[in-house]
């Protein structure tokens, strides 16, 4: 009987933050599919594969699949469809298949597309939980992210200054993922809401991780792709 296809969540980037269950799945896998992107020189880059390698997993088990980075997800869905066919074929050969995702595979992760496709075609799947980047960010800064009766909102970076301002006024703790998509809105709200605390993070869980709550610094920073914010 074929093995279930397992989706392993790698956590925010620091290899030691993977769960023991996730690590065990990687160690048992015959094939580990890792998402990759292409740089300007056409070279494949994969943070996920780097995490897996740092866990002393055999390089021979790692296979990259390239995901185009574009708001138009058409090409990404095609890449997932190709991965689906490869994974199904390898599974029928008796291979133990793992597909990895950074953070948690069910939290703002496009990998859910192929997970749902397996389920729709009655292919058995499993998923291990992972630590989302904003939880690791809170640990990095020593934040009590939410307390007592506080409410938290987690949103993608697609929002206006007006929308963000309304949420700050309402008293929510706000987590903004994909922060690079709302640079101007955040900069504007820093000026509008001097009472709010803005916690800015880059590359959490990597050797390039960075944190500041200095509003002047945040107001002057461009926000790279791997950045997020917690507003309290």
XYZ file of C-alpha atoms in Angstrom:
232
model
C 0.000 0.000 0.000
C 1.449 3.419 -0.966
C 2.623 5.721 1.806
C 0.766 8.979 2.534
C 2.287 12.096 0.985
C 3.527 14.192 3.889
C 3.649 17.985 4.004
C 6.335 19.040 6.468
C 6.311 22.566 7.888
C 9.877 23.779 8.405
C 9.182 26.751 10.658
C 10.475 30.310 10.141
C 14.017 29.519 9.032
C 16.117 28.374 11.975
C 16.600 24.627 11.478
C 16.292 23.868 15.194
C 12.747 25.253 15.208
C 11.370 22.344 13.185
C 9.264 19.921 15.234
C 10.638 16.507 16.143
C 7.798 14.946 14.167
C 8.708 16.987 11.096
C 12.386 16.061 11.408
C 11.504 12.385 11.663
C 9.463 12.617 8.456
C 12.423 14.197 6.653
C 14.786 11.508 7.906
C 12.477 8.748 6.659
C 11.766 10.295 3.238
C 12.978 8.909 -0.073
C 12.220 12.173 -1.892
C 11.893 15.663 -0.397
C 10.440 18.291 -2.725
C 11.573 21.833 -1.866
C 10.240 25.055 -3.438
C 12.783 27.248 -5.201
C 12.892 30.539 -7.074
C 15.161 31.748 -9.861
C 17.437 34.743 -9.398
C 18.302 37.235 -12.141
C 21.065 34.930 -13.380
C 18.712 31.977 -13.698
C 20.134 30.176 -10.662
C 17.818 28.235 -8.358
C 17.571 29.518 -4.803
C 15.793 27.571 -2.082
C 15.676 28.653 1.546
C 13.652 25.515 2.253
C 16.355 23.246 0.824
C 18.997 25.065 2.853
C 17.034 24.408 6.040
C 16.682 20.728 5.167
C 20.408 20.398 4.434
C 21.319 21.982 7.777
C 19.341 19.200 9.444
C 21.865 16.692 8.039
C 19.426 15.209 5.558
C 21.023 13.454 2.576
C 21.340 15.806 -0.408
C 20.364 12.959 -2.710
C 16.805 12.991 -1.350
C 16.250 16.691 -2.121
C 14.561 17.735 -5.357
C 13.747 21.360 -6.177
C 10.631 22.613 -7.918
C 10.625 26.179 -9.203
C 7.816 28.533 -8.229
C 7.486 31.771 -10.223
C 7.173 34.762 -7.883
C 4.326 36.804 -9.325
C 0.958 38.139 -8.169
C -0.473 36.313 -11.168
C -0.433 32.788 -9.788
C -1.182 31.047 -13.102
C 2.392 29.843 -13.616
C 2.684 28.826 -9.967
C -0.398 26.615 -10.284
C 1.160 25.006 -13.358
C 4.327 24.320 -11.356
C 2.254 22.684 -8.639
C 0.422 20.601 -11.242
C 3.773 19.311 -12.521
C 4.852 18.547 -8.962
C 1.575 16.730 -8.384
C 2.242 14.382 -11.306
C 5.810 13.682 -10.173
C 4.760 13.024 -6.579
C 1.902 10.715 -7.569
C 4.199 8.720 -9.851
C 6.920 8.383 -7.194
C 4.348 7.378 -4.573
C 3.077 4.571 -6.798
C 6.661 3.302 -6.987
C 6.578 2.873 -3.209
C 8.563 6.008 -2.368
C 8.053 7.976 0.838
C 7.289 11.496 -0.372
C 7.680 14.725 1.597
C 6.797 18.207 0.343
C 8.124 21.017 2.515
C 6.997 24.560 3.218
C 8.525 27.322 5.306
C 6.578 28.494 8.337
C 3.415 26.429 8.611
C 2.125 24.708 5.485
C -1.437 25.792 6.252
C -0.739 29.452 7.049
C -0.568 31.846 4.074
C 1.047 29.052 2.091
C 0.317 28.425 -1.583
C 1.355 24.796 -1.025
C -2.234 24.238 0.161
C -3.242 24.182 -3.522
C -1.512 20.872 -4.171
C -2.539 19.487 -0.765
C -6.179 20.078 -1.715
C -5.591 18.471 -5.118
C -4.280 15.301 -3.501
C -7.278 15.215 -1.171
C -9.714 15.779 -4.043
C -8.238 12.762 -5.825
C -8.410 10.526 -2.738
C -4.646 10.419 -2.255
C -3.768 10.076 1.412
C -1.912 13.064 2.837
C -0.481 14.123 6.190
C 0.681 17.510 7.425
C 2.993 18.404 10.302
C 2.537 21.715 12.086
C 5.179 24.427 12.017
C 6.004 27.628 13.878
C 4.751 30.668 11.929
C 7.203 33.530 11.474
C 5.233 35.951 13.644
C 5.373 33.572 16.622
C 9.148 33.280 16.221
C 9.285 37.075 15.880
C 7.509 37.500 19.192
C 10.064 35.227 20.849
C 12.943 37.161 19.273
C 11.676 40.457 20.698
C 10.423 39.012 23.987
C 6.893 40.193 23.239
C 3.725 39.137 24.994
C 1.922 39.230 21.647
C -1.630 39.058 23.021
C -2.779 39.073 26.617
C -5.983 38.689 28.589
C -8.972 39.823 26.489
C -6.985 41.306 23.591
C -7.904 40.291 20.056
C -5.427 39.664 17.267
C -5.769 40.104 13.521
C -3.360 38.546 11.040
C -3.531 40.144 7.600
C -1.580 40.093 4.340
C 0.167 43.276 3.324
C -2.499 44.332 0.856
C -4.198 47.146 2.761
C -4.453 50.919 2.742
C -3.381 53.376 5.412
C -7.054 54.020 6.164
C -7.785 50.320 6.694
C -4.757 49.872 8.923
C -5.604 53.016 10.874
C -9.120 51.739 11.602
C -7.741 48.497 13.034
C -5.248 50.343 15.223
C -8.020 52.618 16.558
C -10.170 49.553 17.301
C -7.490 48.287 19.676
C -6.533 45.105 17.858
C -3.088 43.580 18.024
C -2.159 43.484 14.341
C 0.219 41.129 12.580
C 1.093 42.135 9.018
C 2.605 39.434 6.846
C 4.076 40.262 3.410
C 4.932 43.697 4.737
C 6.676 44.757 1.536
C 3.251 45.207 -0.076
C 2.173 48.072 2.207
C 5.277 50.169 2.893
C 3.581 53.546 2.395
C 0.535 52.591 4.476
C 2.696 51.579 7.440
C 4.896 54.663 7.213
C 1.798 56.872 7.191
C 0.250 55.121 10.198
C 3.421 55.462 12.261
C 2.956 59.228 12.046
C -0.794 59.061 12.689
C -0.651 56.810 15.761
C 2.166 57.829 18.130
C 0.573 55.805 20.950
C 0.874 52.490 19.079
C 3.965 50.282 19.299
C 5.350 49.117 15.961
C 7.604 46.049 16.051
C 9.469 45.457 12.789
C 11.195 42.193 11.814
C 13.289 40.947 8.888
C 14.449 37.413 8.060
C 13.299 35.929 11.363
C 14.951 32.612 12.140
C 17.994 33.204 9.932
C 21.472 34.583 10.556
C 20.255 37.845 8.995
C 17.338 38.333 11.385
C 16.707 41.905 12.457
C 14.333 43.571 14.907
C 13.617 47.159 15.865
C 10.808 49.119 17.466
C 12.438 52.481 16.722
C 9.776 54.392 14.792
C 12.272 56.715 13.135
C 14.253 53.788 11.736
C 11.096 51.971 10.621
C 9.755 55.122 8.937
C 12.846 55.331 6.754
C 13.209 51.642 5.904
C 12.191 49.882 2.724
C 10.604 46.559 3.650
C 12.117 43.479 1.959
C 10.130 40.375 1.028
C 10.893 38.467 4.245
C 9.629 41.098 6.666
C 6.670 41.370 9.011
C 5.272 43.676 11.667
C 3.447 43.366 14.961
C 1.498 46.453 16.057
C 0.290 46.715 19.650
